[in-house]
PDB file of C-alpha atoms and ligand atoms in Angstrom:
ATOM      1  CA  UNK A  81     -27.287   2.347 -22.497  1.00 68.00           C
ATOM      2  CA  UNK A  82     -23.859   0.815 -21.857  1.00 78.00           C
ATOM      3  CA  UNK A  83     -20.926   3.014 -22.845  1.00 87.00           C
ATOM      4  CA  UNK A  84     -17.488   1.737 -23.824  1.00 93.00           C
ATOM      5  CA  UNK A  85     -14.241   2.173 -21.880  1.00 93.00           C
ATOM      6  CA  UNK A  86     -13.009   5.174 -23.864  1.00 95.00           C
ATOM      7  CA  UNK A  87     -16.326   6.977 -23.344  1.00 96.00           C
ATOM      8  CA  UNK A  88     -16.173   6.157 -19.644  1.00 96.00           C
ATOM      9  CA  UNK A  89     -12.622   7.520 -19.377  1.00 97.00           C
ATOM     10  CA  UNK A  90     -13.602  10.742 -21.095  1.00 97.00           C
ATOM     11  CA  UNK A  91     -16.693  11.123 -18.870  1.00 97.00           C
ATOM     12  CA  UNK A  92     -14.514  10.499 -15.781  1.00 98.00           C
ATOM     13  CA  UNK A  93     -12.087  13.228 -16.895  1.00 97.00           C
ATOM     14  CA  UNK A  94     -14.962  15.614 -17.507  1.00 98.00           C
ATOM     15  CA  UNK A  95     -16.512  14.980 -14.071  1.00 98.00           C
ATOM     16  CA  UNK A  96     -13.110  15.191 -12.403  1.00 98.00           C
ATOM     17  CA  UNK A  97     -12.776  18.725 -13.760  1.00 97.00           C
ATOM     18  CA  UNK A  98     -16.321  19.736 -12.864  1.00 97.00           C
ATOM     19  CA  UNK A  99     -16.065  18.492  -9.277  1.00 97.00           C
ATOM     20  CA  UNK A 100     -12.463  19.691  -8.819  1.00 98.00           C
ATOM     21  CA  UNK A 101     -11.416  16.144  -7.962  1.00 98.00           C
ATOM     22  CA  UNK A 102      -8.026  14.503  -7.927  1.00 97.00           C
ATOM     23  CA  UNK A 103      -7.882  10.789  -8.776  1.00 97.00           C
ATOM     24  CA  UNK A 104      -5.328   8.622  -6.990  1.00 97.00           C
ATOM     25  CA  UNK A 105      -4.493   5.016  -7.859  1.00 96.00           C
ATOM     26  CA  UNK A 106      -2.359   2.651  -5.839  1.00 95.00           C
ATOM     27  CA  UNK A 107       0.371   0.762  -7.695  1.00 93.00           C
ATOM     28  CA  UNK A 108      -1.620  -2.486  -7.336  1.00 93.00           C
ATOM     29  CA  UNK A 109      -4.802  -1.147  -8.944  1.00 96.00           C
ATOM     30  CA  UNK A 110      -6.210  -2.298 -12.279  1.00 95.00           C
ATOM     31  CA  UNK A 111      -4.512  -0.761 -15.327  1.00 94.00           C
ATOM     32  CA  UNK A 112      -7.746   1.064 -16.189  1.00 96.00           C
ATOM     33  CA  UNK A 113      -7.746   2.815 -12.806  1.00 97.00           C
ATOM     34  CA  UNK A 114      -4.071   3.726 -13.154  1.00 95.00           C
ATOM     35  CA  UNK A 115      -4.788   5.133 -16.614  1.00 95.00           C
ATOM     36  CA  UNK A 116      -7.355   7.696 -15.394  1.00 97.00           C
ATOM     37  CA  UNK A 117      -5.409   8.648 -12.249  1.00 97.00           C
ATOM     38  CA  UNK A 118      -3.653  11.961 -11.686  1.00 96.00           C
ATOM     39  CA  UNK A 119      -1.188  10.254  -9.358  1.00 95.00           C
ATOM     40  CA  UNK A 120      -0.117   6.602  -9.103  1.00 94.00           C
ATOM     41  CA  UNK A 121       1.987   5.443  -6.197  1.00 93.00           C
ATOM     42  CA  UNK A 122       2.035   3.917  -2.746  1.00 91.00           C
ATOM     43  CA  UNK A 123      -0.706   4.772  -0.290  1.00 86.00           C
ATOM     44  CA  UNK A 124       1.073   7.287   1.908  1.00 88.00           C
ATOM     45  CA  UNK A 125       2.801   9.080  -0.952  1.00 90.00           C
ATOM     46  CA  UNK A 126      -0.595   9.443  -2.669  1.00 92.00           C
ATOM     47  CA  UNK A 127      -2.295  10.829   0.435  1.00 90.00           C
ATOM     48  CA  UNK A 128       0.499  13.360   0.888  1.00 92.00           C
ATOM     49  CA  UNK A 129       0.312  14.412  -2.777  1.00 91.00           C
ATOM     50  CA  UNK A 130      -3.473  14.822  -2.545  1.00 91.00           C
ATOM     51  CA  UNK A 131      -3.236  16.894   0.639  1.00 92.00           C
ATOM     52  CA  UNK A 132      -1.003  19.372  -1.200  1.00 94.00           C
ATOM     53  CA  UNK A 133      -3.516  19.958  -4.015  1.00 93.00           C
ATOM     54  CA  UNK A 134      -6.390  22.427  -3.904  1.00 95.00           C
ATOM     55  CA  UNK A 135      -8.830  19.702  -4.963  1.00 97.00           C
ATOM     56  CA  UNK A 136     -12.189  19.549  -3.183  1.00 97.00           C
ATOM     57  CA  UNK A 137     -12.550  15.819  -3.753  1.00 98.00           C
ATOM     58  CA  UNK A 138     -10.035  12.965  -3.508  1.00 97.00           C
ATOM     59  CA  UNK A 139     -11.155   9.839  -5.343  1.00 97.00           C
ATOM     60  CA  UNK A 140      -8.926   7.039  -4.060  1.00 97.00           C
ATOM     61  CA  UNK A 141      -8.595   3.892  -6.161  1.00 97.00           C
ATOM     62  CA  UNK A 142      -7.187   1.743  -3.411  1.00 97.00           C
ATOM     63  CA  UNK A 143      -8.493  -0.017  -0.317  1.00 97.00           C
ATOM     64  CA  UNK A 144     -10.362   1.457   2.624  1.00 97.00           C
ATOM     65  CA  UNK A 145      -7.418   2.152   4.948  1.00 97.00           C
ATOM     66  CA  UNK A 146      -5.833   4.221   2.174  1.00 96.00           C
ATOM     67  CA  UNK A 147      -8.944   6.378   1.802  1.00 96.00           C
ATOM     68  CA  UNK A 148      -8.971   6.777   5.594  1.00 97.00           C
ATOM     69  CA  UNK A 149      -5.346   7.923   5.531  1.00 96.00           C
ATOM     70  CA  UNK A 150      -6.178  10.448   2.808  1.00 96.00           C
ATOM     71  CA  UNK A 151      -9.024  11.773   4.983  1.00 97.00           C
ATOM     72  CA  UNK A 152      -6.824  11.901   8.093  1.00 97.00           C
ATOM     73  CA  UNK A 153      -4.409  14.154   6.190  1.00 96.00           C
ATOM     74  CA  UNK A 154      -7.127  16.150   4.368  1.00 96.00           C
ATOM     75  CA  UNK A 155     -10.264  16.380   6.548  1.00 97.00           C
ATOM     76  CA  UNK A 156     -11.440  19.424   4.592  1.00 96.00           C
ATOM     77  CA  UNK A 157     -11.708  17.384   1.392  1.00 97.00           C
ATOM     78  CA  UNK A 158     -14.323  14.800   0.457  1.00 98.00           C
ATOM     79  CA  UNK A 159     -12.645  11.389   0.078  1.00 97.00           C
ATOM     80  CA  UNK A 160     -14.383   8.840  -2.147  1.00 98.00           C
ATOM     81  CA  UNK A 161     -13.709   5.109  -2.403  1.00 98.00           C
ATOM     82  CA  UNK A 162     -15.217   3.853  -5.694  1.00 98.00           C
ATOM     83  CA  UNK A 163     -15.996   0.337  -4.432  1.00 97.00           C
ATOM     84  CA  UNK A 164     -16.874  -0.423  -0.824  1.00 96.00           C
ATOM     85  CA  UNK A 165     -15.740  -4.003  -1.420  1.00 96.00           C
ATOM     86  CA  UNK A 166     -12.150  -2.703  -1.361  1.00 97.00           C
ATOM     87  CA  UNK A 167     -10.922  -3.780   2.050  1.00 96.00           C
ATOM     88  CA  UNK A 168      -7.523  -5.042   3.156  1.00 97.00           C
ATOM     89  CA  UNK A 169      -7.530  -8.473   4.807  1.00 98.00           C
ATOM     90  CA  UNK A 170      -4.255  -7.691   6.575  1.00 98.00           C
ATOM     91  CA  UNK A 171      -5.565  -4.418   8.015  1.00 98.00           C
ATOM     92  CA  UNK A 172      -8.690  -6.311   9.134  1.00 98.00           C
ATOM     93  CA  UNK A 173      -6.509  -8.757  11.095  1.00 98.00           C
ATOM     94  CA  UNK A 174      -5.832  -6.056  13.691  1.00 98.00           C
ATOM     95  CA  UNK A 175      -8.843  -5.277  15.894  1.00 97.00           C
ATOM     96  CA  UNK A 176      -8.598  -2.192  18.127  1.00 98.00           C
ATOM     97  CA  UNK A 177      -9.834  -4.099  21.207  1.00 98.00           C
ATOM     98  CA  UNK A 178      -7.149  -6.755  20.750  1.00 98.00           C
ATOM     99  CA  UNK A 179      -4.411  -4.155  20.316  1.00 98.00           C
ATOM    100  CA  UNK A 180      -5.644  -2.318  23.409  1.00 98.00           C
ATOM    101  CA  UNK A 181      -5.421  -5.612  25.329  1.00 98.00           C
ATOM    102  CA  UNK A 182      -1.883  -6.284  24.051  1.00 98.00           C
ATOM    103  CA  UNK A 183      -0.855  -2.756  25.029  1.00 98.00           C
ATOM    104  CA  UNK A 184      -2.097  -3.351  28.553  1.00 98.00           C
ATOM    105  CA  UNK A 185       0.100  -6.475  28.720  1.00 98.00           C
ATOM    106  CA  UNK A 186       3.083  -4.341  27.596  1.00 98.00           C
ATOM    107  CA  UNK A 187       2.329  -0.939  29.142  1.00 97.00           C
ATOM    108  CA  UNK A 188       5.796   0.507  28.451  1.00 97.00           C
ATOM    109  CA  UNK A 189       5.996  -0.641  24.833  1.00 98.00           C
ATOM    110  CA  UNK A 190       6.153   1.697  21.843  1.00 98.00           C
ATOM    111  CA  UNK A 191       3.495   0.689  19.316  1.00 98.00           C
ATOM    112  CA  UNK A 192       4.748   0.827  15.740  1.00 98.00           C
ATOM    113  CA  UNK A 193       1.998   0.500  13.116  1.00 98.00           C
ATOM    114  CA  UNK A 194       2.550  -0.265   9.471  1.00 97.00           C
ATOM    115  CA  UNK A 195       0.419   2.217   7.491  1.00 96.00           C
ATOM    116  CA  UNK A 196      -1.634  -0.747   6.244  1.00 96.00           C
ATOM    117  CA  UNK A 197      -3.949  -0.494   9.232  1.00 97.00           C
ATOM    118  CA  UNK A 198      -7.307   1.019  10.056  1.00 98.00           C
ATOM    119  CA  UNK A 199      -7.557   4.549  11.470  1.00 98.00           C
ATOM    120  CA  UNK A 200      -8.469   3.029  14.867  1.00 98.00           C
ATOM    121  CA  UNK A 201      -5.233   1.042  14.972  1.00 98.00           C
ATOM    122  CA  UNK A 202      -3.194   4.075  13.941  1.00 98.00           C
ATOM    123  CA  UNK A 203      -4.900   6.024  16.730  1.00 98.00           C
ATOM    124  CA  UNK A 204      -3.745   3.418  19.257  1.00 98.00           C
ATOM    125  CA  UNK A 205      -0.178   3.560  17.957  1.00 98.00           C
ATOM    126  CA  UNK A 206       2.780   5.783  18.767  1.00 98.00           C
ATOM    127  CA  UNK A 207       4.223   5.977  15.276  1.00 98.00           C
ATOM    128  CA  UNK A 208       3.423   4.717  11.791  1.00 97.00           C
ATOM    129  CA  UNK A 209       5.904   3.229   9.345  1.00 96.00           C
ATOM    130  CA  UNK A 210       5.939   2.320   5.674  1.00 95.00           C
ATOM    131  CA  UNK A 211       7.787  -0.599   4.152  1.00 94.00           C
ATOM    132  CA  UNK A 212      10.533   1.815   3.083  1.00 93.00           C
ATOM    133  CA  UNK A 213      11.197   3.456   6.461  1.00 95.00           C
ATOM    134  CA  UNK A 214      10.242   0.713   8.961  1.00 97.00           C
ATOM    135  CA  UNK A 215      13.837  -0.432   9.524  1.00 97.00           C
ATOM    136  CA  UNK A 216      15.176   3.094  10.080  1.00 97.00           C
ATOM    137  CA  UNK A 217      12.325   4.102  12.400  1.00 97.00           C
ATOM    138  CA  UNK A 218      12.576   0.975  14.552  1.00 98.00           C
ATOM    139  CA  UNK A 219      16.354   1.469  14.695  1.00 97.00           C
ATOM    140  CA  UNK A 220      15.779   4.999  16.007  1.00 97.00           C
ATOM    141  CA  UNK A 221      13.770   3.805  19.016  1.00 97.00           C
ATOM    142  CA  UNK A 222      15.933   3.590  22.160  1.00 97.00           C
ATOM    143  CA  UNK A 223      17.280   0.054  22.639  1.00 95.00           C
ATOM    144  CA  UNK A 224      15.781  -0.345  26.111  1.00 96.00           C
ATOM    145  CA  UNK A 225      12.247   0.263  24.807  1.00 97.00           C
ATOM    146  CA  UNK A 226       9.989  -2.685  24.114  1.00 98.00           C
ATOM    147  CA  UNK A 227       8.270  -2.481  20.691  1.00 98.00           C
ATOM    148  CA  UNK A 228       4.936  -3.856  19.529  1.00 98.00           C
ATOM    149  CA  UNK A 229       4.831  -4.127  15.720  1.00 98.00           C
ATOM    150  CA  UNK A 230       1.398  -4.313  14.090  1.00 98.00           C
ATOM    151  CA  UNK A 231      -0.098  -5.857  11.925  1.00 98.00           C
ATOM    152  CA  UNK A 232       2.333  -7.534   9.500  1.00 98.00           C
ATOM    153  CA  UNK A 233       4.333 -10.354  11.098  1.00 98.00           C
ATOM    154  CA  UNK A 234       6.411 -10.761   7.920  1.00 98.00           C
ATOM    155  CA  UNK A 235       7.467  -7.141   7.613  1.00 98.00           C
ATOM    156  CA  UNK A 236       7.969  -7.212  11.384  1.00 98.00           C
ATOM    157  CA  UNK A 237      10.219 -10.286  11.190  1.00 98.00           C
ATOM    158  CA  UNK A 238      12.278  -8.619   8.472  1.00 98.00           C
ATOM    159  CA  UNK A 239      12.594  -5.416  10.510  1.00 98.00           C
ATOM    160  CA  UNK A 240      13.534  -7.412  13.628  1.00 98.00           C
ATOM    161  CA  UNK A 241      16.278  -9.200  11.732  1.00 98.00           C
ATOM    162  CA  UNK A 242      17.631  -6.043  10.097  1.00 98.00           C
ATOM    163  CA  UNK A 243      17.692  -4.070  13.336  1.00 98.00           C
ATOM    164  CA  UNK A 244      18.595  -6.889  15.725  1.00 97.00           C
ATOM    165  CA  UNK A 245      15.603  -5.842  17.843  1.00 97.00           C
ATOM    166  CA  UNK A 246      13.226  -8.247  19.509  1.00 95.00           C
ATOM    167  CA  UNK A 247       9.721  -7.139  18.516  1.00 98.00           C
ATOM    168  CA  UNK A 248       6.354  -8.193  19.876  1.00 98.00           C
ATOM    169  CA  UNK A 249       4.837  -9.169  16.540  1.00 98.00           C
ATOM    170  CA  UNK A 250       1.164  -9.036  15.713  1.00 98.00           C
ATOM    171  CA  UNK A 251       0.078 -12.213  13.929  1.00 98.00           C
ATOM    172  CA  UNK A 252      -1.164 -10.548  10.741  1.00 98.00           C
ATOM    173  CA  UNK A 253       0.009 -11.060   7.190  1.00 98.00           C
ATOM    174  CA  UNK A 254      -0.755 -10.079   3.627  1.00 98.00           C
ATOM    175  CA  UNK A 255      -2.454 -13.081   1.952  1.00 98.00           C
ATOM    176  CA  UNK A 256      -1.267 -11.884  -1.453  1.00 98.00           C
ATOM    177  CA  UNK A 257       2.420 -11.830  -0.531  1.00 98.00           C
ATOM    178  CA  UNK A 258       1.983 -15.162   1.227  1.00 98.00           C
ATOM    179  CA  UNK A 259       1.191 -16.660  -2.193  1.00 98.00           C
ATOM    180  CA  UNK A 260       4.770 -15.979  -3.304  1.00 98.00           C
ATOM    181  CA  UNK A 261       6.922 -18.944  -2.275  1.00 98.00           C
ATOM    182  CA  UNK A 262      10.660 -19.612  -2.195  1.00 98.00           C
ATOM    183  CA  UNK A 263      10.063 -22.236  -4.908  1.00 98.00           C
ATOM    184  CA  UNK A 264       8.536 -19.530  -7.125  1.00 98.00           C
ATOM    185  CA  UNK A 265      11.709 -17.478  -6.797  1.00 98.00           C
ATOM    186  CA  UNK A 266      13.939 -20.481  -7.460  1.00 98.00           C
ATOM    187  CA  UNK A 267      11.929 -21.328 -10.579  1.00 98.00           C
ATOM    188  CA  UNK A 268      11.986 -17.699 -11.765  1.00 98.00           C
ATOM    189  CA  UNK A 269      15.775 -17.665 -11.357  1.00 97.00           C
ATOM    190  CA  UNK A 270      16.067 -20.822 -13.456  1.00 98.00           C
ATOM    191  CA  UNK A 271      13.788 -19.380 -16.157  1.00 98.00           C
ATOM    192  CA  UNK A 272      15.414 -15.933 -16.171  1.00 98.00           C
ATOM    193  CA  UNK A 273      18.988 -16.533 -15.156  1.00 97.00           C
ATOM    194  CA  UNK A 274      20.145 -13.010 -16.055  1.00 97.00           C
ATOM    195  CA  UNK A 275      17.341 -11.267 -14.168  1.00 98.00           C
ATOM    196  CA  UNK A 276      17.602  -9.391 -10.891  1.00 98.00           C
ATOM    197  CA  UNK A 277      15.050 -10.465  -8.289  1.00 98.00           C
ATOM    198  CA  UNK A 278      13.317  -7.743  -6.281  1.00 98.00           C
ATOM    199  CA  UNK A 279      11.102  -8.674  -3.331  1.00 98.00           C
ATOM    200  CA  UNK A 280       8.669  -6.675  -1.191  1.00 98.00           C
ATOM    201  CA  UNK A 281       9.266  -7.017   2.578  1.00 98.00           C
ATOM    202  CA  UNK A 282       5.658  -8.135   3.171  1.00 98.00           C
ATOM    203  CA  UNK A 283       6.980 -11.466   1.848  1.00 98.00           C
ATOM    204  CA  UNK A 284       8.111 -14.256   4.137  1.00 98.00           C
ATOM    205  CA  UNK A 285      11.771 -14.402   5.203  1.00 98.00           C
ATOM    206  CA  UNK A 286      12.549 -17.486   3.081  1.00 98.00           C
ATOM    207  CA  UNK A 287      11.471 -15.505   0.002  1.00 98.00           C
ATOM    208  CA  UNK A 288      13.328 -12.386   1.142  1.00 98.00           C
ATOM    209  CA  UNK A 289      16.481 -14.472   1.583  1.00 98.00           C
ATOM    210  CA  UNK A 290      16.479 -15.256  -2.153  1.00 98.00           C
ATOM    211  CA  UNK A 291      16.206 -11.625  -3.275  1.00 98.00           C
ATOM    212  CA  UNK A 292      18.832  -9.403  -4.857  1.00 98.00           C
ATOM    213  CA  UNK A 293      17.011  -6.402  -3.384  1.00 98.00           C
ATOM    214  CA  UNK A 294      14.291  -6.030  -0.742  1.00 98.00           C
ATOM    215  CA  UNK A 295      12.279  -2.976  -1.716  1.00 97.00           C
ATOM    216  CA  UNK A 296       9.049  -1.074  -1.142  1.00 95.00           C
ATOM    217  CA  UNK A 297       6.959  -0.404  -4.247  1.00 94.00           C
ATOM    218  CA  UNK A 298       8.521   3.048  -4.521  1.00 93.00           C
ATOM    219  CA  UNK A 299      11.954   1.467  -4.122  1.00 95.00           C
ATOM    220  CA  UNK A 300      11.142  -0.998  -6.902  1.00 97.00           C
ATOM    221  CA  UNK A 301      10.362   1.842  -9.292  1.00 96.00           C
ATOM    222  CA  UNK A 302      13.603   3.639  -8.438  1.00 96.00           C
ATOM    223  CA  UNK A 303      15.614   0.428  -8.760  1.00 98.00           C
ATOM    224  CA  UNK A 304      14.084  -0.400 -12.151  1.00 98.00           C
ATOM    225  CA  UNK A 305      14.953   3.056 -13.453  1.00 97.00           C
ATOM    226  CA  UNK A 306      18.583   2.835 -12.350  1.00 97.00           C
ATOM    227  CA  UNK A 307      19.685  -0.769 -12.737  1.00 97.00           C
ATOM    228  CA  UNK A 308      21.726  -2.010 -15.699  1.00 96.00           C
ATOM    229  CA  UNK A 309      19.775  -5.277 -15.626  1.00 97.00           C
ATOM    230  CA  UNK A 310      17.487  -5.739 -18.633  1.00 97.00           C
ATOM    231  CA  UNK A 311      15.294  -8.293 -16.885  1.00 98.00           C
ATOM    232  CA  UNK A 312      13.712  -8.125 -13.442  1.00 98.00           C
ATOM    233  CA  UNK A 313      11.661 -10.673 -11.519  1.00 98.00           C
ATOM    234  CA  UNK A 314       9.156  -8.866  -9.317  1.00 98.00           C
ATOM    235  CA  UNK A 315       7.898 -10.446  -6.097  1.00 98.00           C
ATOM    236  CA  UNK A 316       4.932  -8.342  -5.083  1.00 97.00           C
ATOM    237  CA  UNK A 317       1.323  -7.821  -6.146  1.00 96.00           C
ATOM    238  CA  UNK A 318       1.061  -8.264  -9.875  1.00 95.00           C
ATOM    239  CA  UNK A 319      -0.488  -4.828 -10.595  1.00 93.00           C
ATOM    240  CA  UNK A 320       2.942  -3.342  -9.905  1.00 95.00           C
ATOM    241  CA  UNK A 321       4.137  -4.620 -13.270  1.00 96.00           C
ATOM    242  CA  UNK A 322       1.835  -2.233 -15.142  1.00 93.00           C
ATOM    243  CA  UNK A 323       3.727   0.845 -13.960  1.00 93.00           C
ATOM    244  CA  UNK A 324       7.151  -0.825 -14.053  1.00 97.00           C
ATOM    245  CA  UNK A 325       6.590  -1.756 -17.705  1.00 97.00           C
ATOM    246  CA  UNK A 326       5.092   1.641 -18.585  1.00 95.00           C
ATOM    247  CA  UNK A 327       8.048   3.551 -17.085  1.00 96.00           C
ATOM    248  CA  UNK A 328      10.731   1.180 -18.376  1.00 98.00           C
ATOM    249  CA  UNK A 329       9.685   0.078 -21.851  1.00 97.00           C
ATOM    250  CA  UNK A 330      13.211  -1.137 -22.670  1.00 97.00           C
ATOM    251  CA  UNK A 331      13.246  -3.642 -19.775  1.00 98.00           C
ATOM    252  CA  UNK A 332      11.432  -6.922 -19.217  1.00 98.00           C
ATOM    253  CA  UNK A 333       9.587  -7.656 -15.998  1.00 98.00           C
ATOM    254  CA  UNK A 334       8.335 -11.034 -14.836  1.00 98.00           C
ATOM    255  CA  UNK A 335       6.021 -11.681 -11.899  1.00 98.00           C
ATOM    256  CA  UNK A 336       7.504 -14.117  -9.372  1.00 98.00           C
ATOM    257  CA  UNK A 337       4.135 -15.852  -9.647  1.00 98.00           C
ATOM    258  CA  UNK A 338       0.910 -15.076 -11.487  1.00 97.00           C
ATOM    259  CA  UNK A 339      -0.847 -15.987  -8.231  1.00 97.00           C
ATOM    260  CA  UNK A 340       0.228 -12.791  -6.458  1.00 97.00           C
ATOM    261  CA  UNK A 341      -3.055 -11.010  -7.095  1.00 97.00           C
ATOM    262  CA  UNK A 342      -4.854  -9.018  -4.426  1.00 97.00           C
ATOM    263  CA  UNK A 343      -8.548  -9.313  -5.352  1.00 96.00           C
ATOM    264  CA  UNK A 344      -9.358  -6.456  -2.975  1.00 96.00           C
ATOM    265  CA  UNK A 345      -7.263  -4.129  -5.118  1.00 95.00           C
ATOM    266  CA  UNK A 346      -9.182  -4.986  -8.291  1.00 96.00           C
ATOM    267  CA  UNK A 347     -12.686  -3.787  -7.401  1.00 97.00           C
ATOM    268  CA  UNK A 348     -12.280  -0.196  -8.580  1.00 97.00           C
ATOM    269  CA  UNK A 349     -13.297  -0.563 -12.207  1.00 97.00           C
ATOM    270  CA  UNK A 350     -14.041   2.327 -14.580  1.00 97.00           C
ATOM    271  CA  UNK A 351     -17.773   1.866 -13.911  1.00 97.00           C
ATOM    272  CA  UNK A 352     -17.212   2.286 -10.162  1.00 97.00           C
ATOM    273  CA  UNK A 353     -14.992   5.340 -10.616  1.00 98.00           C
ATOM    274  CA  UNK A 354     -17.533   6.968 -12.926  1.00 98.00           C
ATOM    275  CA  UNK A 355     -20.430   6.215 -10.602  1.00 97.00           C
ATOM    276  CA  UNK A 356     -18.531   7.524  -7.586  1.00 98.00           C
ATOM    277  CA  UNK A 357     -17.955  10.838  -9.371  1.00 98.00           C
ATOM    278  CA  UNK A 358     -21.499  11.059 -10.750  1.00 97.00           C
ATOM    279  CA  UNK A 359     -23.101  10.418  -7.377  1.00 97.00           C
ATOM    280  CA  UNK A 360     -20.298  11.633  -5.073  1.00 97.00           C
ATOM    281  CA  UNK A 361     -20.703   8.326  -3.343  1.00 96.00           C
ATOM    282  CA  UNK A 362     -18.832   6.230  -0.830  1.00 97.00           C
ATOM    283  CA  UNK A 363     -17.494   9.128   1.138  1.00 98.00           C
ATOM    284  CA  UNK A 364     -14.976   7.881   3.716  1.00 98.00           C
ATOM    285  CA  UNK A 365     -14.542   9.781   6.965  1.00 98.00           C
ATOM    286  CA  UNK A 366     -12.913   9.144  10.345  1.00 98.00           C
ATOM    287  CA  UNK A 367     -14.384  10.402  13.658  1.00 98.00           C
ATOM    288  CA  UNK A 368     -12.430  13.434  14.851  1.00 98.00           C
ATOM    289  CA  UNK A 369     -11.250  11.874  18.141  1.00 97.00           C
ATOM    290  CA  UNK A 370      -9.691   8.984  16.182  1.00 98.00           C
ATOM    291  CA  UNK A 371      -8.433  11.164  13.327  1.00 98.00           C
ATOM    292  CA  UNK A 372      -6.445  13.418  15.649  1.00 98.00           C
ATOM    293  CA  UNK A 373      -4.607  10.539  17.334  1.00 98.00           C
ATOM    294  CA  UNK A 374      -4.002   8.737  14.034  1.00 98.00           C
ATOM    295  CA  UNK A 375      -2.648  11.968  12.559  1.00 97.00           C
ATOM    296  CA  UNK A 376      -0.162  12.249  15.420  1.00 98.00           C
ATOM    297  CA  UNK A 377       1.192   8.743  14.649  1.00 97.00           C
ATOM    298  CA  UNK A 378       1.481   9.599  10.949  1.00 96.00           C
ATOM    299  CA  UNK A 379       3.094  12.993  11.610  1.00 96.00           C
ATOM    300  CA  UNK A 380       5.725  11.436  13.881  1.00 96.00           C
ATOM    301  CA  UNK A 381       6.706   9.257  10.942  1.00 94.00           C
ATOM    302  CA  UNK A 382       6.723  12.210   8.531  1.00 93.00           C
ATOM    303  CA  UNK A 383       8.861  14.223  10.948  1.00 92.00           C
ATOM    304  CA  UNK A 384      11.346  11.354  10.972  1.00 89.00           C
ATOM    305  CA  UNK A 385      11.887  11.553   7.201  1.00 66.00           C
TER     306      UNK A 385
HETATM  307  S1  SF4 B 632      -1.894  -6.528  -1.242  1.00 65.64           S
HETATM  308 FE1  SF4 B 632      -1.983  -7.271   0.881  1.00 65.64          FE
HETATM  309  S2  SF4 B 632      -1.653  -5.467   2.146  1.00 65.64           S
HETATM  310 FE2  SF4 B 632      -2.210  -4.733   0.090  1.00 65.64          FE
HETATM  311  S3  SF4 B 632      -4.451  -4.481   0.163  1.00 65.64           S
HETATM  312 FE3  SF4 B 632      -4.067  -6.541  -0.600  1.00 65.64          FE
HETATM  313  S4  SF4 B 632      -4.124  -7.805   1.263  1.00 65.64           S
HETATM  314 FE4  SF4 B 632      -3.883  -5.701   1.943  1.00 65.64          FE
END
């Protein structure tokens, strides 16, 4: 018998208690996933929060690399991904064999990996970065050191410009942010002339150039809470607007384009979350030899903060 959404939510909460689980939802997840989550945020922040809890199970409404990161930080917990269809096309653009080959072409280079990568890529990297600390971390690397930046060429180009460093850029990109064009921003400015425009640095430089602020998702939330502006145009994945609106009911948010949807982030429906908890299914793990190296790259970043 099919049960309705409210019944599913209450069953999810019941099973969460019984299995001592914590439910995490990335900012880009469906509203229904965000509604049943204990924590909503960006992927690294969520994994850190979960590692501090005494939960036995982490159910991660996000994409696979996020669940891997949660496991890397909490190998004693069971990490569940509700839908195995939740992959990240950008993370998949970086193959470990190809990165190993690039490293052998640049044997002295420091490898800087955006956290949106597989555990294998993190394990081949010297240090991880997020969109909020990438500029500062790259700036901290001695000027004479060559740097490989993987996998996002757009975030990498932004970091290169901000730091004045020449980076060896991997040719990956986020297809969702690529859907946001400079014309979208120009149109949004015409339609909402009083609005501030905030842009995620996974966007292309021509879009970034039109922004009032270039911000990570966490930075967007902080900005929205502090700014005097009543209207904000948001250039990132559209799911971000759910939390922005929920936390700032007196402000108006507009997506830079309705096309900025990441389909991979929308697979974790209530049915999937419920089934994952009922059957403890889709457990995500990382082999120990990879986990240890990936953890080192993540910890170097955490030590930096
Ligand atoms: S929004 Fe982009 S980076 Fe995030 S999961 Fe989707 S494809 Fe990957």
